[in-house]
Structures are given as structure tokens and as C-alpha cells.
XYZ file of C-alpha atoms in Angstrom:
675
model
C 0.000 0.000 0.000
C 1.137 3.523 -0.598
C 1.079 4.392 3.082
C 3.694 1.706 3.856
C 6.367 1.537 1.181
C 8.883 -1.267 0.789
C 11.976 -0.519 2.871
C 15.582 -1.669 2.381
C 17.308 -3.593 5.167
C 18.271 -1.271 7.982
C 20.619 -1.330 10.928
C 19.826 -0.126 14.401
C 22.496 2.523 14.091
C 20.441 4.250 11.362
C 17.235 4.453 13.337
C 15.919 7.721 14.744
C 12.179 7.343 15.170
C 10.666 5.480 18.070
C 8.440 2.536 18.863
C 4.897 3.293 19.752
C 4.400 3.523 23.478
C 0.766 2.597 23.335
C -1.559 1.307 25.958
C -1.972 -2.408 26.297
C -4.333 -3.682 23.661
C -6.972 -6.320 23.845
C -6.087 -9.959 23.366
C -4.623 -10.671 19.937
C -6.897 -11.868 17.206
C -7.002 -15.522 16.347
C -7.674 -18.615 18.358
C -5.475 -18.610 21.482
C -5.078 -21.890 23.278
C -4.958 -20.455 26.815
C -8.458 -20.536 28.280
C -8.472 -17.038 29.868
C -7.414 -15.609 26.531
C -10.203 -17.532 24.811
C -12.715 -16.044 27.213
C -11.308 -12.547 26.686
C -11.360 -13.000 22.920
C -15.017 -14.061 22.940
C -15.883 -11.158 25.226
C -14.274 -8.660 22.854
C -16.133 -10.206 19.937
C -19.412 -9.816 21.820
C -18.613 -6.188 22.652
C -17.799 -5.531 19.001
C -21.104 -7.057 17.890
C -22.995 -4.982 20.450
C -21.238 -1.837 19.188
C -22.290 -2.631 15.637
C -25.859 -3.278 16.783
C -25.872 0.026 18.674
C -24.674 1.868 15.575
C -27.402 0.259 13.468
C -30.073 1.154 16.030
C -28.855 4.745 16.233
C -28.778 5.014 12.472
C -32.334 3.662 12.281
C -33.537 6.168 14.871
C -31.997 9.011 12.932
C -33.658 7.825 9.734
C -37.021 7.648 11.488
C -36.589 11.188 12.791
C -35.714 12.362 9.317
C -38.738 10.815 7.628
C -41.121 11.981 10.315
C -40.193 15.644 10.109
C -43.570 16.329 8.571
C -44.946 15.806 12.079
C -42.594 18.265 13.618
C -44.870 18.949 16.573
C -44.180 15.459 17.916
C -40.475 16.144 18.174
C -40.634 19.828 19.010
C -42.396 18.994 22.285
C -39.769 16.470 23.223
C -36.335 16.517 21.584
C -36.088 20.062 20.266
C -37.629 21.669 23.333
C -35.358 19.801 25.697
C -32.300 20.695 23.637
C -33.306 24.334 23.509
C -33.810 24.395 27.266
C -30.425 22.764 27.875
C -28.550 25.004 25.475
C -30.426 28.025 26.792
C -29.311 27.257 30.353
C -25.755 26.667 29.147
C -25.818 29.919 27.212
C -27.028 31.753 30.311
C -24.159 30.386 32.402
C -21.612 31.273 29.718
C -23.086 34.757 29.385
C -22.820 35.308 33.141
C -19.197 34.155 33.071
C -18.389 36.403 30.120
C -19.912 39.414 31.875
C -17.681 38.744 34.865
C -14.609 38.598 32.640
C -15.564 41.762 30.789
C -15.974 43.620 34.084
C -12.369 42.823 34.941
C -11.141 44.553 31.771
C -13.725 47.323 31.576
C -11.379 49.983 32.931
C -8.353 49.022 30.879
C -9.175 50.904 27.639
C -9.860 54.112 29.587
C -6.212 54.294 30.596
C -5.381 55.391 27.047
C -8.241 57.820 26.474
C -6.142 60.931 27.058
C -3.075 59.723 25.218
C -1.536 61.973 22.574
C -2.528 60.812 19.034
C 1.128 61.011 18.034
C 1.900 58.181 20.452
C -0.837 56.075 18.885
C 0.573 56.664 15.397
C 4.073 55.723 16.579
C 2.790 52.566 18.289
C 0.779 51.444 15.255
C 3.847 51.982 13.080
C 5.826 49.799 15.512
C 3.151 47.083 15.428
C 3.053 47.047 11.621
C 6.762 46.238 11.416
C 7.255 44.143 14.541
C 4.382 41.706 13.946
C 5.672 40.306 10.605
C 9.056 39.747 12.244
C 7.490 37.883 15.177
C 5.374 35.882 12.756
C 8.435 34.914 10.719
C 10.322 33.845 13.840
C 7.367 31.684 14.892
C 7.204 30.178 11.403
C 10.885 29.242 11.515
C 10.881 27.979 15.104
C 7.622 25.997 14.877
C 7.394 24.817 11.279
C 11.068 23.961 10.735
C 11.228 21.198 13.425
C 8.094 19.633 11.922
C 9.582 19.581 8.423
C 13.189 18.602 9.112
C 12.999 15.811 11.702
C 14.685 12.538 10.833
C 12.218 9.918 9.704
C 14.061 6.643 9.335
C 11.767 3.614 9.752
C 11.777 1.502 12.880
C 12.634 -2.180 12.888
C 10.315 -4.455 14.841
C 11.648 -7.774 13.583
C 12.620 -9.724 10.496
C 11.134 -12.298 8.167
C 13.916 -14.809 7.559
C 13.751 -16.701 4.260
C 15.032 -20.231 3.729
C 18.159 -18.922 1.985
C 19.063 -16.825 5.017
C 18.016 -13.422 3.647
C 16.268 -11.223 6.203
C 13.435 -8.833 5.320
C 13.039 -6.080 7.951
C 9.603 -5.440 9.463
C 9.380 -1.641 9.697
C 5.698 -1.095 10.497
C 3.032 -2.390 12.797
C 1.034 -3.431 9.727
C 2.822 -5.131 6.871
C 1.210 -6.364 3.653
C 2.740 -9.506 2.169
C 2.039 -10.074 -1.513
C 3.158 -10.019 -5.136
C 2.356 -6.314 -5.705
C 5.247 -3.854 -5.744
C 3.315 -1.658 -3.298
C 3.383 -4.347 -0.624
C 5.666 -3.947 2.364
C 7.010 -7.450 1.743
C 6.992 -7.963 -2.019
C 7.451 -11.530 -3.314
C 7.546 -11.706 -7.115
C 6.066 -15.194 -7.557
C 2.919 -16.163 -9.432
C 1.832 -18.434 -6.580
C 1.619 -15.405 -4.262
C -1.517 -13.230 -4.491
C -1.205 -9.487 -5.124
C -2.191 -8.824 -1.507
C -1.767 -12.183 0.167
C -1.697 -11.549 3.940
C -1.262 -8.853 6.569
C 1.237 -9.155 9.415
C 0.082 -7.047 12.383
C 1.660 -5.944 15.662
C -0.475 -4.760 18.608
C 0.102 -2.344 21.451
C 1.132 -5.086 23.869
C 3.795 -6.486 21.538
C 1.756 -9.454 20.259
C 1.584 -10.350 16.559
C -1.012 -11.867 14.228
C -1.193 -12.811 10.562
C -4.420 -12.357 8.592
C -5.146 -13.995 5.256
C -6.749 -11.531 2.813
C -8.761 -14.034 0.741
C -5.651 -15.235 -1.073
C -5.869 -17.908 -3.756
C -3.551 -20.486 -2.161
C -4.120 -19.503 1.470
C -1.804 -18.622 4.364
C -0.156 -21.243 6.586
C 1.391 -20.971 10.058
C 3.634 -23.865 11.067
C 2.043 -25.993 8.330
C -1.623 -25.281 9.260
C -3.899 -23.132 7.095
C -5.329 -20.141 8.962
C -7.511 -17.094 8.414
C -6.390 -15.141 11.498
C -3.727 -16.553 13.785
C -1.660 -15.326 16.728
C 2.095 -15.575 16.210
C 5.074 -16.277 18.429
C 8.744 -15.600 17.903
C 10.117 -18.313 15.607
C 6.811 -19.250 13.905
C 6.955 -20.021 10.191
C 4.538 -18.265 7.823
C 3.973 -19.816 4.382
C 2.512 -17.736 1.524
C 2.321 -19.236 -1.962
C 4.854 -21.872 -1.018
C 7.359 -19.322 0.321
C 8.358 -19.915 3.954
C 9.097 -16.907 6.143
C 10.320 -17.365 9.719
C 9.311 -14.595 12.143
C 12.229 -13.274 14.188
C 11.318 -10.470 16.629
C 13.763 -7.958 18.072
C 15.070 -8.548 21.550
C 14.450 -6.447 24.652
C 17.962 -4.998 24.416
C 17.402 -4.042 20.777
C 14.104 -2.412 21.709
C 15.827 -0.308 24.359
C 18.582 0.642 21.908
C 16.019 1.633 19.320
C 14.161 3.785 21.815
C 17.335 5.700 22.639
C 17.875 6.438 18.957
C 14.487 8.070 18.507
C 14.359 11.631 17.267
C 13.962 13.963 20.210
C 11.227 16.560 20.122
C 11.837 20.186 20.989
C 12.329 20.631 24.707
C 10.094 22.576 27.119
C 12.426 25.590 26.975
C 11.980 25.840 23.205
C 8.207 25.584 23.642
C 8.228 28.322 26.291
C 10.297 30.590 24.038
C 7.836 30.068 21.186
C 4.955 30.936 23.485
C 6.783 34.068 24.646
C 7.103 35.199 21.025
C 3.416 34.483 20.499
C 2.479 36.313 23.699
C 4.507 39.331 22.521
C 2.529 39.290 19.263
C -0.732 39.086 21.222
C 0.229 41.930 23.572
C 1.137 44.148 20.623
C -2.281 43.458 19.116
C -4.070 43.953 22.437
C -2.555 47.392 23.092
C -3.139 48.321 19.459
C -6.869 47.736 19.866
C -6.843 49.530 23.225
C -5.374 52.654 21.593
C -7.848 52.633 18.726
C -10.986 54.558 19.650
C -12.990 53.241 16.699
C -13.172 49.750 18.173
C -16.403 49.292 20.093
C -16.705 47.043 23.114
C -12.994 47.354 23.846
C -13.427 45.446 27.102
C -14.706 42.427 25.156
C -11.688 42.578 22.886
C -9.315 42.732 25.848
C -11.082 39.745 27.396
C -10.769 37.725 24.199
C -7.035 38.301 23.805
C -6.328 37.773 27.502
C -8.366 34.562 27.401
C -6.300 33.137 24.545
C -3.089 33.864 26.451
C -4.396 32.164 29.577
C -5.593 29.119 27.630
C -2.358 28.626 25.666
C -0.138 28.893 28.744
C -2.517 26.636 30.667
C -2.263 23.981 27.958
C 1.532 24.375 27.936
C 1.793 23.738 31.681
C -0.595 20.808 31.305
C 1.829 19.371 28.763
C 4.649 19.776 31.270
C 2.522 17.969 33.855
C 2.032 14.970 31.563
C 5.708 15.159 30.526
C 5.231 16.216 26.908
C 7.726 18.629 25.393
C 6.587 19.270 21.823
C 4.333 22.312 21.514
C 4.949 23.421 17.889
C 1.566 22.392 16.444
C -0.330 23.938 19.323
C 1.641 27.191 19.025
C 0.789 27.380 15.317
C -2.891 26.781 16.068
C -2.932 29.466 18.776
C -1.236 31.929 16.422
C -3.954 31.340 13.815
C -6.607 31.713 16.534
C -4.985 35.046 17.493
C -5.284 36.322 13.920
C -8.895 35.192 13.908
C -9.552 36.974 17.211
C -8.010 40.147 15.730
C -10.354 39.959 12.728
C -13.375 39.354 14.963
C -12.353 42.252 17.227
C -12.491 44.534 14.204
C -15.683 43.250 12.586
C -17.876 42.069 15.483
C -16.261 42.635 18.903
C -19.264 41.161 20.700
C -18.412 37.743 19.206
C -14.937 37.569 20.770
C -16.221 35.935 23.957
C -18.164 33.353 21.972
C -15.050 32.541 19.964
C -13.017 32.226 23.168
C -15.430 29.656 24.590
C -15.400 27.826 21.248
C -11.602 27.715 21.470
C -11.759 26.200 24.964
C -14.310 23.601 23.849
C -12.195 22.851 20.774
C -9.163 22.121 22.950
C -11.262 19.727 25.040
C -12.297 17.927 21.833
C -8.635 17.949 20.768
C -7.586 16.209 23.976
C -10.522 13.785 23.805
C -9.774 12.709 20.226
C -6.074 12.392 21.085
C -6.951 10.211 24.081
C -9.064 7.937 21.887
C -6.106 7.530 19.514
C -3.672 6.482 22.272
C -4.863 2.907 21.894
C -5.435 1.554 18.385
C -8.050 -0.934 19.549
C -9.951 1.846 21.306
C -9.663 4.060 18.222
C -11.234 1.334 16.088
C -14.140 1.060 18.533
C -14.659 4.845 18.571
C -14.736 4.686 14.787
C -18.146 2.971 14.828
C -19.638 5.738 16.945
C -18.059 8.416 14.736
C -19.531 6.861 11.590
C -23.045 7.045 13.026
C -22.524 10.529 14.463
C -21.163 11.951 11.203
C -24.237 10.943 9.225
C -26.569 11.725 12.130
C -25.372 15.352 12.304
C -26.254 15.898 8.659
C -29.637 14.160 8.867
C -30.595 16.266 11.883
C -29.598 19.370 9.939
C -31.816 18.319 7.054
C -34.665 17.761 9.458
C -34.402 20.831 11.716
C -31.920 23.121 9.976
C -32.540 26.690 8.848
C -31.597 28.111 5.469
C -29.217 31.050 5.090
C -28.115 32.427 1.719
C -29.271 29.391 -0.187
C -27.735 26.729 2.092
C -29.591 24.788 4.780
C -26.651 24.013 7.062
C -27.463 25.703 10.393
C -29.338 24.580 13.489
C -30.526 27.196 15.990
C -30.819 25.794 19.532
C -31.210 27.872 22.661
C -29.907 31.029 21.037
C -26.822 29.230 19.663
C -26.269 28.733 15.946
C -24.493 25.467 15.110
C -23.166 24.067 11.839
C -23.079 20.275 12.336
C -21.417 19.644 8.963
C -18.180 21.004 10.449
C -18.242 18.350 13.171
C -18.947 15.689 10.539
C -15.454 16.327 9.132
C -13.865 14.834 12.251
C -16.237 11.881 12.077
C -15.449 11.372 8.388
C -11.736 11.071 9.131
C -12.533 8.396 11.714
C -14.685 6.603 9.133
C -12.001 6.688 6.449
C -9.066 5.667 8.628
C -8.632 1.930 8.837
C -6.092 -0.793 9.500
C -4.498 -2.857 6.741
C -6.425 -6.046 7.447
C -9.680 -4.177 6.904
C -8.409 -2.186 3.934
C -7.797 -5.457 2.093
C -11.444 -6.425 2.588
C -13.463 -5.263 -0.444
C -16.649 -5.233 1.616
C -15.225 -2.546 3.878
C -14.175 -0.487 0.856
C -17.643 -0.686 -0.655
C -19.178 0.288 2.694
C -16.953 3.364 2.903
C -17.825 4.404 -0.652
C -21.535 4.078 0.171
C -21.003 6.122 3.342
C -19.223 8.844 1.384
C -22.047 8.961 -1.161
C -24.593 9.380 1.656
C -22.551 12.202 3.229
C -22.130 14.098 -0.044
C -25.791 13.468 -0.918
C -26.947 15.024 2.358
C -24.719 18.060 1.747
C -26.101 18.384 -1.787
C -29.659 18.371 -0.420
C -28.556 21.123 1.978
C -27.112 23.113 -0.977
C -23.812 23.265 0.899
C -21.644 22.514 -2.113
C -18.507 24.097 -0.641
C -18.475 21.628 2.249
C -19.419 18.823 -0.159
C -16.324 19.641 -2.207
C -14.162 19.386 0.933
C -15.633 15.976 1.761
C -15.048 14.805 -1.783
C -11.411 15.902 -1.691
C -11.110 13.996 1.585
C -12.607 10.951 -0.096
C -10.019 11.194 -2.886
C -7.182 11.284 -0.362
C -8.557 8.308 1.540
C -9.204 6.369 -1.682
C -5.627 6.900 -2.816
C -4.123 6.042 0.568
C -6.231 2.891 0.751
C -5.574 1.658 -2.788
C -2.458 3.447 -4.034
C -4.143 3.553 -7.455
C -4.456 6.719 -9.522
C -7.089 4.923 -11.598
C -9.402 4.921 -8.580
C -8.834 8.648 -8.120
C -9.470 9.329 -11.832
C -12.719 7.369 -11.671
C -13.844 9.343 -8.622
C -12.997 12.664 -10.308
C -15.038 11.640 -13.342
C -17.981 10.930 -11.059
C -17.465 14.349 -9.467
C -17.619 16.096 -12.843
C -20.868 14.344 -13.710
C -22.352 15.104 -10.285
C -21.169 18.724 -10.546
C -22.916 19.223 -13.877
C -26.136 17.804 -12.461
C -25.815 19.975 -9.336
C -25.390 23.146 -11.383
C -28.586 22.333 -13.278
C -30.702 21.808 -10.162
C -29.039 24.329 -7.818
C -29.167 27.917 -9.108
C -27.391 29.054 -5.911
C -24.202 27.248 -6.947
C -24.599 28.211 -10.595
C -24.644 31.911 -9.740
C -21.317 31.573 -7.916
C -19.734 29.862 -10.893
C -21.150 32.507 -13.213
C -19.520 35.237 -11.098
C -16.126 33.530 -11.071
C -13.537 35.536 -13.011
C -16.219 38.152 -13.781
C -16.444 39.978 -10.442
C -15.597 43.342 -12.032
C -18.584 43.039 -14.346
C -20.842 43.689 -11.347
C -18.602 45.199 -8.611
C -21.560 46.490 -6.560
C -23.669 43.366 -6.898
C -22.591 39.731 -7.204
C -18.895 40.588 -7.133
C -19.071 43.101 -4.275
C -17.347 41.028 -1.576
C -14.440 39.959 -3.746
C -13.834 43.333 -5.413
C -13.765 45.039 -2.034
C -11.457 42.320 -0.742
C -8.981 42.868 -3.567
C -8.951 46.618 -3.056
C -8.475 46.281 0.705
C -5.652 43.763 0.251
C -3.934 46.260 -2.023
C -4.480 49.110 0.438
C -3.007 47.076 3.296
C 0.234 46.419 1.451
C 2.931 44.241 2.961
C 2.642 45.535 6.533
C -1.051 46.418 6.897
C -2.855 49.463 8.216
C -2.818 48.442 11.853
C -5.330 46.754 14.186
C -8.848 48.103 13.844
C -7.974 50.545 11.052
C -9.306 48.595 8.106
C -12.367 49.429 6.027
C -13.331 45.885 5.026
C -15.060 45.344 8.379
C -18.111 47.076 6.850
C -18.469 44.271 4.294
C -20.545 41.192 5.093
C -18.619 38.092 6.302
C -15.366 40.034 6.701
C -14.466 37.841 9.678
C -15.421 34.509 8.092
C -15.717 33.966 4.333
C -13.262 36.758 3.365
C -11.208 36.815 6.563
C -7.993 36.443 4.520
C -8.617 39.911 3.081
C -9.323 41.364 6.534
C -6.030 39.977 7.864
C -4.189 41.278 4.794
C -5.656 44.777 5.136
C -4.962 45.286 8.848
C -1.946 43.045 9.472
C -0.335 43.014 6.050
C 0.026 40.565 3.202
C 3.179 39.138 4.791
C 1.304 37.979 7.905
C -1.591 36.628 5.817
C 0.714 34.592 3.570
C 2.615 33.228 6.565
C -0.703 32.145 8.091
C -1.291 30.064 4.956
C 2.246 28.638 5.243
C 1.507 27.601 8.829
C -1.389 25.458 7.610
C 0.786 24.048 4.824
C 3.265 22.949 7.504
C 0.600 20.615 8.919
C 0.202 18.986 5.511
C 3.922 18.487 4.877
C 4.415 17.081 8.379
C 1.576 14.577 7.927
C 2.927 13.353 4.575
C 6.468 12.978 5.942
C 5.252 11.145 9.027
C 2.872 8.832 7.141
C 5.715 6.829 5.630
C 7.028 5.818 9.038
C 3.741 5.683 10.942
C 3.001 2.681 13.122
C -0.352 1.906 11.515
C -2.245 2.822 8.369
C -4.990 4.056 10.700
C -2.754 6.901 11.844
C -1.298 7.516 8.378
C -4.672 7.861 6.698
C -6.124 9.862 9.579
C -3.247 12.359 9.708
C -3.004 12.873 5.938
C -6.767 13.266 5.550
C -7.117 15.668 8.488
C -4.212 17.816 7.309
C -5.617 17.664 3.778
C -8.997 18.971 4.957
C -7.320 21.890 6.739
C -5.244 22.663 3.647
C -8.150 22.383 1.188
C -10.254 24.711 3.339
C -7.417 27.233 3.418
C -6.959 27.076 -0.354
C -10.661 27.464 -1.069
C -10.991 30.362 1.379
C -7.929 32.335 0.273
C -8.086 31.737 -3.478
C -11.856 32.219 -3.485
C -11.402 35.585 -1.777
C -9.065 36.812 -4.529
C -11.195 35.264 -7.328
C -8.641 32.656 -8.386
C -11.205 29.948 -7.520
C -15.021 30.059 -7.327
C -16.199 31.673 -4.113
C -17.412 28.816 -1.899
C -17.827 30.490 1.485
C -15.844 27.869 3.412
C -13.980 28.860 6.560
C -10.275 29.479 7.146
C -9.242 26.893 9.795
C -8.686 28.392 13.262
C -9.098 31.926 11.843
C -12.672 32.371 10.604
C -15.412 33.354 13.014
C -17.443 30.280 13.851
C -17.709 28.090 16.934
C -18.256 24.736 15.215
C -15.509 25.507 12.701
C -13.092 26.173 15.564
C -14.042 22.930 17.324
C -13.685 20.926 14.102
C -10.258 22.445 13.364
C -8.905 21.376 16.753
C -10.458 17.932 16.358
C -8.698 17.476 13.002
C -5.416 18.672 14.488
C -5.543 15.757 16.959
C -5.092 13.300 14.055
C -2.006 15.159 12.873
C -0.633 15.172 16.419
C -1.211 11.431 16.803
C 1.169 10.569 13.967
C 4.089 12.336 15.686
C 6.336 9.565 17.041
C 9.218 11.726 18.268
C 10.295 11.269 21.869
C 7.765 12.714 24.329
C 6.123 14.673 21.508
C 2.494 13.582 21.344
C 0.033 13.021 24.161
C -1.563 10.443 21.843
C 1.492 8.221 22.409
C 2.182 6.791 25.852
C 5.475 7.566 27.549
C 8.178 5.044 28.100
C 8.592 4.836 31.833
C 8.939 2.478 34.722
C 6.699 -0.459 34.292
C 5.500 0.664 30.891
C 6.106 -0.921 27.563
C 8.161 0.985 25.001
């Protein structure tokens, strides 16, 4: 498979990445002879069947709710009313808390009311030149370690052939077959293209799974479908005998010492100090600017981000994690988003702050679920049902805005469930090699993707549908390694796009405006023409915080937020914000080749791809290089559900980081813990 390429024989001296320090997994698959293990295996099978049944029941309930929406009064008295009451009470508590925070900062802007305007002009000039420098330093210090770390594969054992040649096992999932894309490629006609999958689990146990091969898979002379392995067992595929030789305890310890070390806590603290300096410059810039209304809210928003980022940093120190580059990048993007919101709609800064806090909680929760591969596979079933359920509920109870029915109003809060479905879709697409080789699972995922895109089409949310389709293409390629599959999917997209343009005039109008915005600069092309002019007026360094004109244009803090950042903070800062998101994508691709499991490889690449595609659509759509889709800029655009989804996707990218003490999704090597 393309996520696990064939590797040349390696020596332990060349290794730099580390073994996965995961939690102890469930009993290995197969038919263990020890009675307690047999009982545990049957118990896990029963739990798995119950999980599948629960998913089916939930899916059926959602379908029933969807088809009974014509009798809305039945549900409005029960489900909707209860949800509105709950969210209303939650909103009241959050509002009370926000008022308390605002009171603390209410007197701060008044300190600068009598300041000489010349001082304000000097300070804004300082901010315009200092902020790009701080941004560049953050880009170098945070992105460079993610892009330059050593990524040599790990060795977990060898497959010894009868002639004495040793084939290194460099992944936790290894495909054995005739195909050149297999991890262990055997060029014999008796061997199937994808013959079997050799799998390692969190507790160090191994299994071999036959993938419906023609001649079958044998372990110690007996034909098996799934079988637990021991050191020294002989695996036969197509008449070729391979003896499993695992690495010793001493070799494991040596390999762990050769892992690439992540940036230390001092480097993380220095990065946060640079970010805090950037945030303080922005905070005082807004405090000096009289045109910004609700200055106390703005101060609260910026102060809240600083408290949250340092709190998360000290939490990392508490759990003995030292890598904070990804989080620093995310907080920097959130700071730019807070600056845009402070200019356009200051009252929304508190809402965005609470969304940031909730997003971090989701980030930690998703990361915790990925610490154990067996647990991640169980969570996957729930995510599949939730992803489709969010969209069906939106179809049933959603409200339409600007041609798209993608919002649900509950208790005074406006939610966009399709954003949360992105996280669920990554869970649905990620899979282990033994399941990837099963055609039934592939067909099920294709059907699931069609249902997701169909729901989005019925909602007229074609921008989000395009993001999901791009995600599907990435998953399809990572699963199959075939460009033919991708070409077939793109052909289907073209056909579906033509049909959508015929039945959806909302999307057709956007395509008609593309590249013709100056034909109607005060009508259909108003947002983009104003964006281009404001980007030009901002120049390289920007006009300063709160001094832009684009805030008067609709969606200046969401759909065209790239232009708002460019106008007030300069084109240099805006471009570097895009480069920060690109760093996530490059890191995921580099890490995928040495990832422990295809589950993490596919999840990280897809999540980073979604973030990158959103950024491309938002920025290039703003400047009329692509059709204007109205999708959000990750971490930057105003939107609570978008913020939560961005942090949830970041957890997949974090989980693929196998540097020493880097990711909270990987357990530490310590006393009494496996390495």
C-alpha cells in the first residue's frame, strides 16, 4: 500500500524514530489456546457485535426522525424543546461568566483615552513592522522542526527466508504479496497481489491475517484465516516460507534511545513568549484605537487566549510532553482570527473564546481515543453514526441562510453540524491494513461517502461537499495506491457537478460570477472586489489593528477573513498564516511513511488535507482565483463549530508524531511501561 512503502534492510544505528508507546491492547486476534485468553477473545467479539448493533439502532432512529419531520410537533415537544432548554441554560451560564470577565477589563481601555494621538501613530507603526518579524520567527521555530525531523523507519523484527536473507519489518502493519506496493513484495505467481497482513499490537503481540488469497496462508504448516504468532513461527505464503524473528528487549531499548527527540520545554516556552509578545502588541493596538467598540470584550478575548495557551503548555509539562509546535501554530492562527473578529464584530470575541476552549477539550478527547489503536477502532463505529446523524438532523431541523440549509438554531446558539462531521469522516475513512484489504469494507466506505455528499447536496452546501469529496479522494488513494481509482472518482465528481449546477441555481450563480467579479462590482462581485482593493491598500505591513475598512463588508471575519487579515496586518502575515497550515500537511505526509499503523497515516493525511483544502478554497476564493465557496479558514474564521472541528482534526495530525515525548496520543516510556 502507498502508506507503507517497501523498505531496504536497515541497521539499528540508522534508526531515529521510536516505537509506539501505546496502551496495552486487547487480546490478539485468532484462536489462542490459553483458556483465559479464549474467554477474553469471545468477550471482545461480543462487545464488538454490540457496538455494531448500537450503531445500526442509532442510524435507524436518525432515519425515522428524518422521515417523520412532517410531524414536527411530535419532536418539538420532546427533543427540540429539551435541547433548547439545555442550550439556553448553558448559554445563560456562559453569558454570566463572560460578563464577569468583561468587568475585569472594563477599565483598561480608559487608561489610554487621554493619550496623545502622536503616540498612537508611533505605536501602530511599531506594530506594523514588529508583527511580521514575530510571525516569521514563529514560522521558523515551529514549522522547521516539523519539516526537518529525521524519519528513518523503525525495525520491529525480520522475516527470515530459507536462503538466510532477512526482510526487515518496519511497520506495525505489513502487507505480504506479489504487488510492488506491498511492504514485503514476493515476485512469484503463486503469491496473491495482496496475500496476507502481518500485524503488531500495542502489547507487543503479533497476528497474521489472510486476505482471501488464492492459495491460502499457513502458520507452522496449518492453514489459517487469522492466527496469533510467536517468535520463531513459520509463515507460508504461496509456497514461500518466512520465519518470524522479533527484536530482543535490548534491541528495543537501543532503538528507543535512537528516537528523534522533540523540541524541549524551553523551546516551547520561548515560542509561546514570542506568540504572547505578538498578542500583547495586538491587544494594546486595539486599546489605543478609539474606533473599536466594546474594547473590554476585545481585551477579554485576547487575555483569554493567552491564559488558555499557557494553561495547555503547563498541562503538557505535567504529563511530561515537550513538543508544543503544532499547538503554538494553532494558537497563532486563533490570534489572527480573534483580531479579525475584534475589528468586525467585537461582541463575538467571547463566543469565539469559549469555542476555542471547547475545541481544545475535543482535541484532547480525540487524542486520548487515539492512544490505543483498539480503542480508536471502537470509537470509529460511533463516529460513523454521528457523522451521518449530524447531517440528517440538519436536514430535518436546519434553517436556510443564503441558499444553504446548514445551520441549526438551539437555545440562542447557531451550530453548523457539517463542520463536526469532518472529524467523524476522518474516523470513518481511517482503517487498519487487514480491513483495507477487505473489499466489503471499501464498498461500505464508498456508500457512506455517497450518503454524506448526498446530504450536503440536499442542503445546498456545495462548498463543504467539495471538501468531503477531496477527503474521499485522499482516503481512496491512501487505501488503494491507485491513480485509476482517483481518476474514476474525479469523473464521477464532474458528472455530479454538472447535475448539481442544473438543479441548484445558488451554486450556478457563484460559478457565473467567477472571473467576472468586475462586471458587477456592486452586486454579485461586491465582496471579492472590495477584498482585492483592501488587500492592495493594506500592502505588505497592513494598516494596523482596527484601522481597516473591510469590516463594513458582510462576512469580513469569516468567508473573506484572509482579506481582513491582509488589510490590517499586512500581506506578509496573511501569507505566513497560509504557510503555517501548509506545515501541517507536509508534516503529515512525511510522518505517514514511518507511521506505526495505516490508521494513523490515513487519519493524519486526511485531516491535514482537509485543513489545507479549506485554506486554499478560502484564500483563493477571496481573490477570485477559484469560485467563491464560502468555506472557513481553519482556526481563523469566526465560527464556533468551525473552531471545534479544526482542533479535532489537528488531533489526528498530532497522533502521527512519534518523536520522543512529543504527542500526548502516544504513551510515555517509563517504569513499568512498555516501550
